[in-house]
CSV table of C-alpha atoms in Angstrom, one decimal:
chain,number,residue,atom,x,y,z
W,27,UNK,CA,-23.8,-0.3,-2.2
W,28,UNK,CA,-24.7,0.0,-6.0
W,29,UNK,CA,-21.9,1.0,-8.2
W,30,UNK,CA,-23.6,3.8,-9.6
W,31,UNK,CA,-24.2,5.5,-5.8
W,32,UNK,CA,-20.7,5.4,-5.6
W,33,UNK,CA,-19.1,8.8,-4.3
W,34,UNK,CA,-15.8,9.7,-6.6
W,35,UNK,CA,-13.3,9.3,-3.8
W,36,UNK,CA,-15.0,5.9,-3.5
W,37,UNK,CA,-15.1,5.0,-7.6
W,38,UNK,CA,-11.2,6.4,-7.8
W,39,UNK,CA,-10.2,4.2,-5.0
W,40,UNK,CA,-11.6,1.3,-7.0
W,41,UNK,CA,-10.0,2.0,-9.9
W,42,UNK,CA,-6.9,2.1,-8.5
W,43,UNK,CA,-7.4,-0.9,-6.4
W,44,UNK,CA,-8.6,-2.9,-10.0
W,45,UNK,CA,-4.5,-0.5,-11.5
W,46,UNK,CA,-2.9,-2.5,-9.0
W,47,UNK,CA,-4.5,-6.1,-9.3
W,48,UNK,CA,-4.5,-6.5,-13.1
W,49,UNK,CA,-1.8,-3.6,-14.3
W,50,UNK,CA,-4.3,-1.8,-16.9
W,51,UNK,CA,-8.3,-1.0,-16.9
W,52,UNK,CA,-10.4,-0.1,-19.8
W,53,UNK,CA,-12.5,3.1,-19.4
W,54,UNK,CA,-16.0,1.3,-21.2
W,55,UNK,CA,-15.8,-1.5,-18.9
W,56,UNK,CA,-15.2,1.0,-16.3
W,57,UNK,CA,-18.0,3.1,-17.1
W,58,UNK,CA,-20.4,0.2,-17.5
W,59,UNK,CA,-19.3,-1.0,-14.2
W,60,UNK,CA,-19.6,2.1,-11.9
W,61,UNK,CA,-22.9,3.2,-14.4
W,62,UNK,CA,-21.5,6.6,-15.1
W,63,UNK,CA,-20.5,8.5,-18.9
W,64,UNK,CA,-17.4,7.7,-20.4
W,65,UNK,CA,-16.7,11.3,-19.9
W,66,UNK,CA,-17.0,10.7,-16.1
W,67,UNK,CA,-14.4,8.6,-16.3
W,68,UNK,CA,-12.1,9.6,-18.5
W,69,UNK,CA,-11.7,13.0,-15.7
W,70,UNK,CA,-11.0,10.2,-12.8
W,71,UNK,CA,-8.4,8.6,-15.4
W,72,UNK,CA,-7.0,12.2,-15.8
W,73,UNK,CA,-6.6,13.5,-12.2
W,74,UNK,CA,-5.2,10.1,-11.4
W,75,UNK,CA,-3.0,10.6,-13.8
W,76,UNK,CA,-2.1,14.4,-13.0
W,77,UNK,CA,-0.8,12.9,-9.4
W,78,UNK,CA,1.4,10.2,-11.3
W,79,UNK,CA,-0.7,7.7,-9.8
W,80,UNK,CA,-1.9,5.7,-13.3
W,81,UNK,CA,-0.9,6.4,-16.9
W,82,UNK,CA,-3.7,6.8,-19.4
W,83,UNK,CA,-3.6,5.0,-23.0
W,84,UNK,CA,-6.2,5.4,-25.6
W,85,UNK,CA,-8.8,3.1,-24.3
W,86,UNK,CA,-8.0,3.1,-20.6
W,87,UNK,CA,-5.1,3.1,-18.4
W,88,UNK,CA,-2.0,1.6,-17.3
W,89,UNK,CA,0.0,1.3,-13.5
W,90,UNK,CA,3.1,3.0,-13.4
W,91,UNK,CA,6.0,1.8,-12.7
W,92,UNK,CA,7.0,3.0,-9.5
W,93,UNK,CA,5.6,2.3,-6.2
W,94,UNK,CA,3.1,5.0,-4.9
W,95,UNK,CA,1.3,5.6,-2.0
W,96,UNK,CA,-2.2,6.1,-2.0
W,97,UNK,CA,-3.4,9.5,-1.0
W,98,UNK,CA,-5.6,9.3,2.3
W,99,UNK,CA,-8.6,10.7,1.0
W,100,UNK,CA,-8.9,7.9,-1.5
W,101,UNK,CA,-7.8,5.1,1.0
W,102,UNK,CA,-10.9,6.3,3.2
W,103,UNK,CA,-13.0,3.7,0.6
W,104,UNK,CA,-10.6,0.8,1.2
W,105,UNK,CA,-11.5,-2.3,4.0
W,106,UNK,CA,-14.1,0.4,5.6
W,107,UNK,CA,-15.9,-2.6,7.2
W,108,UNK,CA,-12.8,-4.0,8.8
W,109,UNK,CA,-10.9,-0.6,9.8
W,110,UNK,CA,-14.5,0.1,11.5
W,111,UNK,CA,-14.1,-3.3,13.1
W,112,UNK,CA,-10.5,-2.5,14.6
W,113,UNK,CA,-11.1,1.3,15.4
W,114,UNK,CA,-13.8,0.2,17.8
W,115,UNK,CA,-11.9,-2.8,18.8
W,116,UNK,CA,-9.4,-0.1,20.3
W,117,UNK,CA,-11.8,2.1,21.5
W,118,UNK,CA,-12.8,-1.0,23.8
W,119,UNK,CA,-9.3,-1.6,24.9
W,120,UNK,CA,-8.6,1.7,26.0
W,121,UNK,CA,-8.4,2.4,29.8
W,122,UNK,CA,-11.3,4.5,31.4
W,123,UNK,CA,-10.4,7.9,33.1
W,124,UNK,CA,-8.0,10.2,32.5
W,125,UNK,CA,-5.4,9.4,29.6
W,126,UNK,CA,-3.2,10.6,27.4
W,127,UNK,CA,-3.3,9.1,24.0
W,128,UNK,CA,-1.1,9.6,20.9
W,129,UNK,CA,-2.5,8.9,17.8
W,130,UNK,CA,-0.4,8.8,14.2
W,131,UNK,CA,-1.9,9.9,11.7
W,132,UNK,CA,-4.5,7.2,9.0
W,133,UNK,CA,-7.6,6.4,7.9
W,134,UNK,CA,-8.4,4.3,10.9
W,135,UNK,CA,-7.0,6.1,13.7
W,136,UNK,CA,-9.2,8.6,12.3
W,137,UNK,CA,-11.9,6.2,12.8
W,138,UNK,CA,-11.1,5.6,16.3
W,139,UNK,CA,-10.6,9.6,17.0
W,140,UNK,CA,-14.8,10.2,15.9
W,141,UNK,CA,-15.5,7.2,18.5
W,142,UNK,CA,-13.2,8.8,21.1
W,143,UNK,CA,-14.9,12.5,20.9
W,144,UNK,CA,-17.3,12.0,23.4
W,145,UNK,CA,-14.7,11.3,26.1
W,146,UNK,CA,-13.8,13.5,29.2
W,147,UNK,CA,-10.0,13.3,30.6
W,148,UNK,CA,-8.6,12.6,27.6
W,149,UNK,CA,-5.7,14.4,26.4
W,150,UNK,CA,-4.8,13.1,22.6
W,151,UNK,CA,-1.3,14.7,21.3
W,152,UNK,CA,-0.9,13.8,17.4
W,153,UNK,CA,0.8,14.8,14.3
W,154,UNK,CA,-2.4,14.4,12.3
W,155,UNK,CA,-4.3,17.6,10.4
W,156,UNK,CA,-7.5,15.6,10.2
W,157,UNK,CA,-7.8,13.9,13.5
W,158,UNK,CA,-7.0,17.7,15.3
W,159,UNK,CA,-9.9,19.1,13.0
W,160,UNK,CA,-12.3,16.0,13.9
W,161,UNK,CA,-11.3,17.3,17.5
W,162,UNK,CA,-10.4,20.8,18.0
W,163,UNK,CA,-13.8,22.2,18.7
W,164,UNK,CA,-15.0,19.3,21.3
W,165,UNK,CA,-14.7,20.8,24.6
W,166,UNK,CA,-14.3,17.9,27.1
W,167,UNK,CA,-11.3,16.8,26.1
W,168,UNK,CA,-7.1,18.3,25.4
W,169,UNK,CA,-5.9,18.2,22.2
W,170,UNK,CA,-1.9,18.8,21.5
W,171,UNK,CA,-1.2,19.5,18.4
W,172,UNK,CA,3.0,19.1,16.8
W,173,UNK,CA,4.1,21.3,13.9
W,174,UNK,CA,5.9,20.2,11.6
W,175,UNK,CA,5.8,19.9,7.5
W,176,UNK,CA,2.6,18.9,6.0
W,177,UNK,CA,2.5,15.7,3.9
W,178,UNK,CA,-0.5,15.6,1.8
W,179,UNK,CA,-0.8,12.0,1.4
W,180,UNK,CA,-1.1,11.4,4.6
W,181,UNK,CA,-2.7,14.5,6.4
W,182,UNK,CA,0.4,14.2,8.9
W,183,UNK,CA,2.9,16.9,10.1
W,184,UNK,CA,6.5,15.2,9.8
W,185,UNK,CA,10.3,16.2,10.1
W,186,UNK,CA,12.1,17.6,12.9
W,187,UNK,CA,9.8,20.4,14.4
W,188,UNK,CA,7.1,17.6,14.8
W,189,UNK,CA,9.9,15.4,16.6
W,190,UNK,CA,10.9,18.3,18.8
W,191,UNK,CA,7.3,18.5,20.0
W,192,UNK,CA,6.8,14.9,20.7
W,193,UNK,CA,10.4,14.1,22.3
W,194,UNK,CA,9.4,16.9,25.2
W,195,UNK,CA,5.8,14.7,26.0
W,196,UNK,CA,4.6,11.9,27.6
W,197,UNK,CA,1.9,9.4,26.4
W,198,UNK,CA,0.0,6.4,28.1
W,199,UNK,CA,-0.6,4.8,25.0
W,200,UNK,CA,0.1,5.8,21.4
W,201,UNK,CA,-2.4,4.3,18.6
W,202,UNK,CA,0.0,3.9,15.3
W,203,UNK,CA,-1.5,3.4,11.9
W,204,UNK,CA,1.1,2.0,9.4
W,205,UNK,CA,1.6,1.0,5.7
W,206,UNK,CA,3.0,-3.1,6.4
W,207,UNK,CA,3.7,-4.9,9.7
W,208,UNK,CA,5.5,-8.2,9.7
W,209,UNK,CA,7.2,-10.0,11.9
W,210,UNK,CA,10.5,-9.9,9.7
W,211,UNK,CA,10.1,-6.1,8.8
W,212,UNK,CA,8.3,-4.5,11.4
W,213,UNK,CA,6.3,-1.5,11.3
W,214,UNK,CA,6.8,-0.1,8.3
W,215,UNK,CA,5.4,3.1,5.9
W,216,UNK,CA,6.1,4.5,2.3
W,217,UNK,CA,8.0,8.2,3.5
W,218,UNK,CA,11.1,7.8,5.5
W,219,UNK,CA,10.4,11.3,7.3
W,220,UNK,CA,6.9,10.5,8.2
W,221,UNK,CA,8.6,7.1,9.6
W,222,UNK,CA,11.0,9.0,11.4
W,223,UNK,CA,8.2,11.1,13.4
W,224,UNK,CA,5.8,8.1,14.2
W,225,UNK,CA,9.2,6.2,15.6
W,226,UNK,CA,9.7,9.9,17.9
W,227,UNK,CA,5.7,9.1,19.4
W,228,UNK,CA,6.4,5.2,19.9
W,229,UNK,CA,9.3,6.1,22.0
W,230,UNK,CA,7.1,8.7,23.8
W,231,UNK,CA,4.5,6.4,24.8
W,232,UNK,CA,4.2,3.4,27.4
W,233,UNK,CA,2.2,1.0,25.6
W,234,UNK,CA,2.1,0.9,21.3
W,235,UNK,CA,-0.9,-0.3,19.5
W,236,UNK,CA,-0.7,-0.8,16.2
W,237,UNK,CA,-4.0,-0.4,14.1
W,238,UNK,CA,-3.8,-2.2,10.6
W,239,UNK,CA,-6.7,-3.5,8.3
W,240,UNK,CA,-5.8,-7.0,7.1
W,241,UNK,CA,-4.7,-6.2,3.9
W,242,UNK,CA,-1.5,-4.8,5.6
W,243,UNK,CA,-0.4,-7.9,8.0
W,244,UNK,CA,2.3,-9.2,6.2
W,245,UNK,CA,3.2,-6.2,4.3
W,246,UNK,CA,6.7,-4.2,4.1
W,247,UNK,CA,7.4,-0.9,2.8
W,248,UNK,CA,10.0,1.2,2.0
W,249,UNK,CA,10.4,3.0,5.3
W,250,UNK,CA,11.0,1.4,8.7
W,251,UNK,CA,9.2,2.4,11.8
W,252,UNK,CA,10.4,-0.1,14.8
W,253,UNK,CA,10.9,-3.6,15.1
W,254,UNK,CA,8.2,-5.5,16.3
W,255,UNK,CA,9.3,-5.9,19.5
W,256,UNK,CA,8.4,-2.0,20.3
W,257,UNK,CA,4.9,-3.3,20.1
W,258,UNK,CA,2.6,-4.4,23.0
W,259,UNK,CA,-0.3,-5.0,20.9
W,260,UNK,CA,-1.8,-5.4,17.1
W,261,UNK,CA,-5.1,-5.0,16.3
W,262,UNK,CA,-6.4,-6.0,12.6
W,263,UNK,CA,-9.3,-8.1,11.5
W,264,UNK,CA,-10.0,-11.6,9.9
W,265,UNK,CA,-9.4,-11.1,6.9
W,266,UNK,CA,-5.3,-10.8,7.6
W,267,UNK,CA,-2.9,-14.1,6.2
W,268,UNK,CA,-2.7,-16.4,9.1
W,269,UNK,CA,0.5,-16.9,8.5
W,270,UNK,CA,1.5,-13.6,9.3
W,271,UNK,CA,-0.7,-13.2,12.3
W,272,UNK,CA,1.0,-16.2,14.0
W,273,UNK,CA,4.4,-15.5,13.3
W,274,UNK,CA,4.0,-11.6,14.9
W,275,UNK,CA,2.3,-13.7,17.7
W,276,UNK,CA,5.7,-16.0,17.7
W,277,UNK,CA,7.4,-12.4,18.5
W,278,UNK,CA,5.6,-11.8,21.7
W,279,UNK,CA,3.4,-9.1,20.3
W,280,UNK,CA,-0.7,-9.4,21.2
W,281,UNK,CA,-2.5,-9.8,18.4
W,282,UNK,CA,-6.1,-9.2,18.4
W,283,UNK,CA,-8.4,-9.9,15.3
W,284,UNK,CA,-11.4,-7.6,15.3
């Protein structure tokens, strides 16, 4: 895709993603890159900054110094191809006829919830505001929705009223996206709460899959889900550190590369 047909979520995602690998961007090369004013960028430096994401200096901008979690509706940009790759992957594995599925919130169980639409007897319960609006209004299939306290960056409902809901059901299968997954850490996220509710659905659910984009094999974050043992099978793509992949393998966990 040429630079300069770049949505905004998509351009702010790559400058952040350019925050992280070198520590600082300048806004000209910026601007020459994505083909857009200086103005233009200069506003995505600013509301970047406004959610404490970067910190702007005169010619550009600088990472912070804390760890931060990137808000959903910029990660949608990130690994597209290979979080395409794994939600269909999924889709795939899934067992025909009737099922009940718990899905976590994320960009690629997202993914995965538009390629499940179409299906009849399926009953999906999750946490997540997006994937209930991507299904509330399709009529062949249940969707079960938990309360709970609304996390922006993540789109999910978390804290005890959205355990409550899930500790009185039952799932088949629950779909889990995640932050870092390692044989050593486990499943692991940046919020503590929301790790808290997604551990509530694992134990709900007969069989866990994990959905994670390559760029998170290997990974650990702040907040622990499970160990890895509470996980039947992992689904990523190619581009994940072979290292990683094979030790998870060495746990007993499937691991499937899209």
């Amino acid at each position: 895709m040429p630079q300069s047909s770049l949505r905004r979520a998509d351009r702010v995602s790559a400058i952040l993603e350019r925050v992280a690998s070198h520590g600082s961007v300048d806004a000209g090369h910026l601007a020459d890159e994505f083909e857009v004013s200086p103005a233009t960028i200069r506003r995505d430096l600013q509301v970047l900054e406004d959610q404490r994401l970067l910190s702007r200096t005169h010619g550009g901008a600088v990472a912070v110094d804390v760890a931060y979690e990137l808000p959903v509706r910029y990660r949608v940009g990130q690994h597209r191809e290979e979080k395409a790759l794994v939600a269909q992957r999924v889709a795939a594995l899934l067992p025909k006829g009737p099922l009940t599925l718990g899905l976590t919130g994320g960009t690629t169980t997202h993914l995965l919830a538009r390629l499940l639409a179409e299906r009849v007897d399926l009953t999906v319960v999750t946490n997540a505001l997006n994937i209930a609006a991507e299904l509330a209004l399709r009529p062949r299939l249940k969707l079960i929705m938990t309360g709970g306290v609304s996390r922006t960056q993540s789109y999910e409902l978390v804290g005890p009223i959205a355990d409550q809901a899930l500790a009185g059901l039952n799932m088949a299968v629950a779909v889990v996206g995640v932050d870092g997954i390692s044989a050593r850490g486990g499943l692991t996220t940046h919020d503590e709460i929301e790790a808290n509710t997604n551990a509530t659905m694992i134990r709900r659910a007969d069989r866990v899959i994990v959905v994670a984009d390559g760029s998170k094999v290997g990974r650990v974050c702040l907040a622990s889900i499970c160990a890895i043992t509470g996980v039947a099978t992992l689904v990523t793509d190619s581009s994940a550190d072979p290292a990683g992949v094979e030790a998870i393998r060495r746990t007993g966990t499937e691991v499937i590369v899209a």
